Amino acid sequence: MATENVSRGPISLTLSRTRFAIGAALGRRDGQAVFGGVTLAYLVAYLWFSDLLAFGGRNGGEFGFVVADDPLGRFFRPANSALSFEPVALVEFGVGTYLFSLNTFVGVAIALLVGLNLAVTYVAWRQPKACGIGSSSSGVLAGIPALLSGAACCGPIVLVIFGIQASSAVLTVFEWLIPAAVVLLVGSLLWVGRQVDPALA
Amino acid sequence: MEGSSRRTFVAAAGVALSGFAGCIGRAGPGAGAQDDEETTPTTTASRPTQQGIPVADDRLPVEYDFEKLREEVLSGGPPKDGIPSIDEPKFRDAGKADDELRPEDVVFGLVRNGEVRAYPQRILVHHEIVNDVVGDEPVSVTYCPLTGTAMGFERGETTFGVSGKLVNNNLVMYDRETDSRWPQVLATAISGTFEGESLREFRLVWTTWDRWKAVHPETAVLSTDTGHVRNYDNDPYGSYVPNRSGYYVRDSPLFPPLGSDGRLPNKRVVMGSRTGSGRIAFDKSVLREEGLLSGEVGGTPHLAVYDSALDTGYVYRNPEGASFGREEGAQGQVVAGDGTSYDPANLPLDRVYAFDAMWFAWSGFYPSTELVGSASESPNADAGLVG
């Protein structure tokens, strides 16, 4: 059983508890399952929302691999919108098509944060004495802006999908979706992690 | 390998990694000779090029102050060159293009300097500009998905790129020589060194692959081997085939347009022409149905003729008001009053440059436009002759 120094400041306490919560969540099989499942599912959703992963299409059933000219030179080249980068490879895997770019790493980073949020939320949920239902759902809620950040990768295209007329203000919001998602996810992780009491673990 | 274009089977991880060395080399041009000149630029002139860019002798009509247009420029989302132009296009012949193009796929056809080329919409929607060389002449083939406009320009010694900016939802191009800004539909620079100058433009034919191939079986077709990787199966704005959907049918433009003109739905396609007499637009769906439409702008009668082979139209000045009719049972032949039969592209009149555009885009840039073929002005369906 872990112990904690009650004389620590609130920031230190929050970090310590969150670190413990992450360790506890990833140390349990059910926590690992939540983390792995959510991270993978989120990454797929993120790539799909960003138009980097598509299913079906006119060439369904084909397997192929194509690389852009000068892939290393293009890897950090901005593409459709803020924090969006040029695809450098295309993979056809029968039922769909995947475009590889730096955005995959952005997506992985966000997906990991969402996965950790949900895993820690799960641990909090398993500690009913320490946590209420309201707080344990915050990890789920934190995933929403992160998922929306996928829209930032395709900029106004998401507006096409929903038939919304864009404005400069809306485009500005898109530019901030990814950084805002990261901030919200880190904040959410600390918020939920803070409520996991090592003494009850 | 070439047969399936950009698709190569992955045999092993090592093969995949070797792709980073460069890979995907493809076909050369497959264009055959073409004698008839289907494109007739009306704004070309003998004026020398300026800083490597050939400009038109006279400025094209612009119905706003440049300052107003500059104020209306907004970011479309992507940064400069975030939508990358194709600068080293590769082509394949029609037979190989059949592997990737469905008959109903939209292509932009070009016949120029003895060469015949098709630029598939499904590729250009991801790049918007192709800096090509056709018959030893440097040209830019451009397409704006948001306004439904495909236009060709002479580019001289420079290349054009996508600025990431829009005006009236229309692609703002920039030249890589001076970074002047050229809204595509206006074909006139609204800022930079070339402010007030117009490009020399030429006609592209908005048609379908099966129609273009039937008329021009020798055509070369732009390859998906563009040097970039994109999912060319996916049109982010919607679809033209099998039916128009998404942005292409929703009434609202993506960004606020320059103006509003309720004479037609926003996304209705017109064939617009800006002439010395004024601006005139023909509703393409009505033209398709009627075969011939006549209208007057600035006191000068104009005639639009439908070409059923390519599902396109041509606009002519018809100052004498000559009468023409459709040949019964024929595929698009036009008959003059003396009984002589003509191909729709070759009437004995002065053909003027016209191109397809969504109505909101055309009327936004040219609010003075005379519209022919709207519901209120649609000619009597029984009328065989117009003029």
PDB file of N, CA and C in Angstrom, chain B residues 17-75:
ATOM      1  N   LEU B  17      10.012  -0.549 -47.027  1.00  0.00           N
ATOM      2  CA  LEU B  17      10.964   0.465 -46.606  1.00  0.00           C
ATOM      3  C   LEU B  17      11.748   1.028 -47.769  1.00  0.00           C
ATOM      4  N   SER B  18      11.988   0.188 -48.755  1.00  0.00           N
ATOM      5  CA  SER B  18      12.746   0.672 -49.902  1.00  0.00           C
ATOM      6  C   SER B  18      11.986   1.764 -50.632  1.00  0.00           C
ATOM      7  N   GLY B  19      10.663   1.806 -50.386  1.00  0.00           N
ATOM      8  CA  GLY B  19       9.858   2.853 -51.011  1.00  0.00           C
ATOM      9  C   GLY B  19      10.338   4.233 -50.634  1.00  0.00           C
ATOM     10  N   PHE B  20      10.911   4.368 -49.456  1.00  0.00           N
ATOM     11  CA  PHE B  20      11.371   5.677 -49.025  1.00  0.00           C
ATOM     12  C   PHE B  20      12.509   6.206 -49.893  1.00  0.00           C
ATOM     13  N   ALA B  21      13.099   5.340 -50.649  1.00  0.00           N
ATOM     14  CA  ALA B  21      14.198   5.792 -51.494  1.00  0.00           C
ATOM     15  C   ALA B  21      13.683   6.586 -52.682  1.00  0.00           C
ATOM     16  N   GLY B  22      12.408   6.531 -52.963  1.00  0.00           N
ATOM     17  CA  GLY B  22      11.905   7.301 -54.085  1.00  0.00           C
ATOM     18  C   GLY B  22      10.710   6.626 -54.728  1.00  0.00           C
ATOM     19  N   CYS B  23      10.830   5.408 -55.101  1.00  0.00           N
ATOM     20  CA  CYS B  23       9.753   4.530 -55.581  1.00  0.00           C
ATOM     21  C   CYS B  23       8.858   5.105 -56.666  1.00  0.00           C
ATOM     22  N   ILE B  24       7.711   4.541 -56.768  1.00  0.00           N
ATOM     23  CA  ILE B  24       6.557   4.844 -57.606  1.00  0.00           C
ATOM     24  C   ILE B  24       6.840   5.614 -58.902  1.00  0.00           C
ATOM     25  N   GLY B  25       7.827   5.302 -59.617  1.00  0.00           N
ATOM     26  CA  GLY B  25       8.027   5.908 -60.931  1.00  0.00           C
ATOM     27  C   GLY B  25       6.933   5.441 -61.869  1.00  0.00           C
ATOM     28  N   ARG B  26       6.529   6.263 -62.787  1.00  0.00           N
ATOM     29  CA  ARG B  26       5.403   5.900 -63.632  1.00  0.00           C
ATOM     30  C   ARG B  26       5.530   6.322 -65.092  1.00  0.00           C
ATOM     31  N   ALA B  27       4.392   6.250 -65.744  1.00  0.00           N
ATOM     32  CA  ALA B  27       4.338   6.392 -67.191  1.00  0.00           C
ATOM     33  C   ALA B  27       4.678   7.792 -67.679  1.00  0.00           C
ATOM     34  N   GLY B  28       5.081   7.863 -68.899  1.00  0.00           N
ATOM     35  CA  GLY B  28       5.272   9.148 -69.551  1.00  0.00           C
ATOM     36  C   GLY B  28       4.006   9.523 -70.280  1.00  0.00           C
ATOM     37  N   PRO B  29       4.047  10.619 -70.949  1.00  0.00           N
ATOM     38  CA  PRO B  29       2.859  11.076 -71.647  1.00  0.00           C
ATOM     39  C   PRO B  29       2.415  10.079 -72.715  1.00  0.00           C
ATOM     40  N   GLY B  30       1.144   9.960 -72.859  1.00  0.00           N
ATOM     41  CA  GLY B  30       0.610   9.070 -73.873  1.00  0.00           C
ATOM     42  C   GLY B  30      -0.225   9.822 -74.870  1.00  0.00           C
ATOM     43  N   ALA B  31      -0.013  11.092 -74.959  1.00  0.00           N
ATOM     44  CA  ALA B  31      -0.860  11.907 -75.817  1.00  0.00           C
ATOM     45  C   ALA B  31      -0.557  11.675 -77.287  1.00  0.00           C
ATOM     46  N   GLY B  32      -1.581  11.664 -78.049  1.00  0.00           N
ATOM     47  CA  GLY B  32      -1.413  11.592 -79.476  1.00  0.00           C
ATOM     48  C   GLY B  32      -1.601  12.954 -80.093  1.00  0.00           C
ATOM     49  N   ALA B  33      -1.422  13.034 -81.391  1.00  0.00           N
ATOM     50  CA  ALA B  33      -1.569  14.319 -82.056  1.00  0.00           C
ATOM     51  C   ALA B  33      -3.035  14.677 -82.171  1.00  0.00           C
ATOM     52  N   GLN B  34      -3.310  15.914 -82.129  1.00  0.00           N
ATOM     53  CA  GLN B  34      -4.678  16.407 -82.291  1.00  0.00           C
ATOM     54  C   GLN B  34      -4.606  17.672 -83.104  1.00  0.00           C
ATOM     55  N   ASP B  35      -5.236  17.648 -84.259  1.00  0.00           N
ATOM     56  CA  ASP B  35      -5.092  18.767 -85.155  1.00  0.00           C
ATOM     57  C   ASP B  35      -6.028  19.926 -84.833  1.00  0.00           C
ATOM     58  N   ASP B  36      -7.286  19.571 -84.548  1.00  0.00           N
ATOM     59  CA  ASP B  36      -8.212  20.678 -84.347  1.00  0.00           C
ATOM     60  C   ASP B  36      -7.968  21.334 -83.005  1.00  0.00           C
ATOM     61  N   GLU B  37      -8.056  22.624 -83.007  1.00  0.00           N
ATOM     62  CA  GLU B  37      -7.813  23.395 -81.789  1.00  0.00           C
ATOM     63  C   GLU B  37      -9.158  23.642 -81.117  1.00  0.00           C
ATOM     64  N   GLU B  38      -9.420  22.897 -80.052  1.00  0.00           N
ATOM     65  CA  GLU B  38     -10.735  22.998 -79.449  1.00  0.00           C
ATOM     66  C   GLU B  38     -10.847  24.195 -78.519  1.00  0.00           C
ATOM     67  N   THR B  39      -9.712  24.665 -78.093  1.00  0.00           N
ATOM     68  CA  THR B  39      -9.743  25.792 -77.172  1.00  0.00           C
ATOM     69  C   THR B  39      -9.420  27.065 -77.923  1.00  0.00           C
ATOM     70  N   THR B  40     -10.220  28.074 -77.681  1.00  0.00           N
ATOM     71  CA  THR B  40     -10.030  29.332 -78.387  1.00  0.00           C
ATOM     72  C   THR B  40      -9.914  30.461 -77.386  1.00  0.00           C
ATOM     73  N   PRO B  41      -8.714  30.766 -76.969  1.00  0.00           N
ATOM     74  CA  PRO B  41      -8.575  31.854 -76.007  1.00  0.00           C
ATOM     75  C   PRO B  41      -8.956  33.177 -76.651  1.00  0.00           C
ATOM     76  N   THR B  42      -9.672  33.985 -75.910  1.00  0.00           N
ATOM     77  CA  THR B  42     -10.062  35.270 -76.460  1.00  0.00           C
ATOM     78  C   THR B  42      -9.303  36.408 -75.803  1.00  0.00           C
ATOM     79  N   THR B  43      -8.554  36.070 -74.770  1.00  0.00           N
ATOM     80  CA  THR B  43      -7.868  37.140 -74.062  1.00  0.00           C
ATOM     81  C   THR B  43      -6.369  37.112 -74.321  1.00  0.00           C
ATOM     82  N   THR B  44      -5.934  36.215 -75.165  1.00  0.00           N
ATOM     83  CA  THR B  44      -4.510  36.176 -75.448  1.00  0.00           C
ATOM     84  C   THR B  44      -4.111  37.393 -76.259  1.00  0.00           C
ATOM     85  N   ALA B  45      -2.884  37.775 -76.121  1.00  0.00           N
ATOM     86  CA  ALA B  45      -2.412  38.949 -76.843  1.00  0.00           C
ATOM     87  C   ALA B  45      -0.918  38.798 -77.080  1.00  0.00           C
ATOM     88  N   SER B  46      -0.404  39.667 -77.898  1.00  0.00           N
ATOM     89  CA  SER B  46       1.000  39.556 -78.258  1.00  0.00           C
ATOM     90  C   SER B  46       1.903  40.330 -77.313  1.00  0.00           C
ATOM     91  N   ARG B  47       1.329  40.899 -76.300  1.00  0.00           N
ATOM     92  CA  ARG B  47       2.104  41.691 -75.367  1.00  0.00           C
ATOM     93  C   ARG B  47       3.201  40.833 -74.733  1.00  0.00           C
ATOM     94  N   PRO B  48       4.390  41.398 -74.615  1.00  0.00           N
ATOM     95  CA  PRO B  48       5.482  40.611 -74.044  1.00  0.00           C
ATOM     96  C   PRO B  48       5.181  40.224 -72.604  1.00  0.00           C
ATOM     97  N   THR B  49       5.860  39.206 -72.147  1.00  0.00           N
ATOM     98  CA  THR B  49       5.662  38.782 -70.777  1.00  0.00           C
ATOM     99  C   THR B  49       6.285  39.794 -69.829  1.00  0.00           C
ATOM    100  N   GLN B  50       5.743  39.833 -68.617  1.00  0.00           N
ATOM    101  CA  GLN B  50       6.320  40.667 -67.576  1.00  0.00           C
ATOM    102  C   GLN B  50       6.860  39.753 -66.495  1.00  0.00           C
ATOM    103  N   GLN B  51       8.103  39.930 -66.144  1.00  0.00           N
ATOM    104  CA  GLN B  51       8.733  39.092 -65.130  1.00  0.00           C
ATOM    105  C   GLN B  51       8.386  37.626 -65.344  1.00  0.00           C
ATOM    106  N   GLY B  52       8.414  37.229 -66.573  1.00  0.00           N
ATOM    107  CA  GLY B  52       8.236  35.823 -66.893  1.00  0.00           C
ATOM    108  C   GLY B  52       6.803  35.366 -67.001  1.00  0.00           C
ATOM    109  N   ILE B  53       5.837  36.231 -66.723  1.00  0.00           N
ATOM    110  CA  ILE B  53       4.434  35.819 -66.787  1.00  0.00           C
ATOM    111  C   ILE B  53       3.747  36.497 -67.960  1.00  0.00           C
ATOM    112  N   PRO B  54       3.177  35.729 -68.878  1.00  0.00           N
ATOM    113  CA  PRO B  54       2.454  36.357 -69.985  1.00  0.00           C
ATOM    114  C   PRO B  54       1.136  36.933 -69.477  1.00  0.00           C
ATOM    115  N   VAL B  55       0.895  38.187 -69.749  1.00  0.00           N
ATOM    116  CA  VAL B  55      -0.353  38.808 -69.303  1.00  0.00           C
ATOM    117  C   VAL B  55      -1.184  39.206 -70.506  1.00  0.00           C
ATOM    118  N   ALA B  56      -2.476  39.347 -70.278  1.00  0.00           N
ATOM    119  CA  ALA B  56      -3.383  39.702 -71.361  1.00  0.00           C
ATOM    120  C   ALA B  56      -3.206  41.166 -71.734  1.00  0.00           C
ATOM    121  N   ASP B  57      -3.553  41.461 -72.964  1.00  0.00           N
ATOM    122  CA  ASP B  57      -3.404  42.823 -73.462  1.00  0.00           C
ATOM    123  C   ASP B  57      -4.323  43.780 -72.713  1.00  0.00           C
ATOM    124  N   ASP B  58      -5.529  43.299 -72.439  1.00  0.00           N
ATOM    125  CA  ASP B  58      -6.505  44.139 -71.736  1.00  0.00           C
ATOM    126  C   ASP B  58      -6.920  43.460 -70.434  1.00  0.00           C
ATOM    127  N   ARG B  59      -7.170  44.307 -69.450  1.00  0.00           N
ATOM    128  CA  ARG B  59      -7.623  43.758 -68.178  1.00  0.00           C
ATOM    129  C   ARG B  59      -9.011  43.146 -68.342  1.00  0.00           C
ATOM    130  N   LEU B  60      -9.208  42.002 -67.737  1.00  0.00           N
ATOM    131  CA  LEU B  60     -10.523  41.374 -67.760  1.00  0.00           C
ATOM    132  C   LEU B  60     -11.473  42.162 -66.855  1.00  0.00           C
ATOM    133  N   PRO B  61     -12.769  42.031 -67.085  1.00  0.00           N
ATOM    134  CA  PRO B  61     -13.720  42.788 -66.264  1.00  0.00           C
ATOM    135  C   PRO B  61     -13.629  42.391 -64.781  1.00  0.00           C
ATOM    136  N   VAL B  62     -13.563  43.400 -63.944  1.00  0.00           N
ATOM    137  CA  VAL B  62     -13.620  43.194 -62.493  1.00  0.00           C
ATOM    138  C   VAL B  62     -14.621  44.206 -61.959  1.00  0.00           C
ATOM    139  N   GLU B  63     -15.641  43.744 -61.254  1.00  0.00           N
ATOM    140  CA  GLU B  63     -16.745  44.634 -60.877  1.00  0.00           C
ATOM    141  C   GLU B  63     -16.619  45.174 -59.457  1.00  0.00           C
ATOM    142  N   TYR B  64     -15.472  45.005 -58.865  1.00  0.00           N
ATOM    143  CA  TYR B  64     -15.241  45.561 -57.532  1.00  0.00           C
ATOM    144  C   TYR B  64     -13.896  46.291 -57.524  1.00  0.00           C
ATOM    145  N   ASP B  65     -13.759  47.204 -56.568  1.00  0.00           N
ATOM    146  CA  ASP B  65     -12.439  47.790 -56.338  1.00  0.00           C
ATOM    147  C   ASP B  65     -11.517  46.698 -55.810  1.00  0.00           C
ATOM    148  N   PHE B  66     -10.255  46.802 -56.163  1.00  0.00           N
ATOM    149  CA  PHE B  66      -9.304  45.799 -55.659  1.00  0.00           C
ATOM    150  C   PHE B  66      -9.227  45.831 -54.132  1.00  0.00           C
ATOM    151  N   GLU B  67      -9.355  47.045 -53.593  1.00  0.00           N
ATOM    152  CA  GLU B  67      -9.294  47.152 -52.131  1.00  0.00           C
ATOM    153  C   GLU B  67     -10.441  46.371 -51.490  1.00  0.00           C
ATOM    154  N   LYS B  68     -11.625  46.492 -52.082  1.00  0.00           N
ATOM    155  CA  LYS B  68     -12.787  45.749 -51.573  1.00  0.00           C
ATOM    156  C   LYS B  68     -12.515  44.246 -51.662  1.00  0.00           C
ATOM    157  N   LEU B  69     -11.967  43.807 -52.778  1.00  0.00           N
ATOM    158  CA  LEU B  69     -11.692  42.374 -52.943  1.00  0.00           C
ATOM    159  C   LEU B  69     -10.655  41.902 -51.929  1.00  0.00           C
ATOM    160  N   ARG B  70      -9.639  42.730 -51.719  1.00  0.00           N
ATOM    161  CA  ARG B  70      -8.613  42.345 -50.730  1.00  0.00           C
ATOM    162  C   ARG B  70      -9.218  42.228 -49.333  1.00  0.00           C
ATOM    163  N   GLU B  71     -10.177  43.109 -49.048  1.00  0.00           N
ATOM    164  CA  GLU B  71     -10.847  43.027 -47.744  1.00  0.00           C
ATOM    165  C   GLU B  71     -11.666  41.747 -47.623  1.00  0.00           C
ATOM    166  N   GLU B  72     -12.127  41.250 -48.738  1.00  0.00           N
ATOM    167  CA  GLU B  72     -12.970  40.054 -48.721  1.00  0.00           C
ATOM    168  C   GLU B  72     -12.166  38.754 -48.702  1.00  0.00           C
ATOM    169  N   VAL B  73     -10.862  38.870 -48.851  1.00  0.00           N
ATOM    170  CA  VAL B  73     -10.030  37.665 -48.834  1.00  0.00           C
ATOM    171  C   VAL B  73      -9.994  37.097 -47.421  1.00  0.00           C
ATOM    172  N   LEU B  74     -10.187  35.805 -47.308  1.00  0.00           N
ATOM    173  CA  LEU B  74     -10.104  35.165 -45.992  1.00  0.00           C
ATOM    174  C   LEU B  74      -9.359  33.849 -46.107  1.00  0.00           C
ATOM    175  N   SER B  75      -8.942  33.366 -44.952  1.00  0.00           N
ATOM    176  CA  SER B  75      -8.216  32.106 -44.947  1.00  0.00           C
ATOM    177  C   SER B  75      -9.187  30.943 -45.125  1.00  0.00           C
TER     178      SER B  75
END
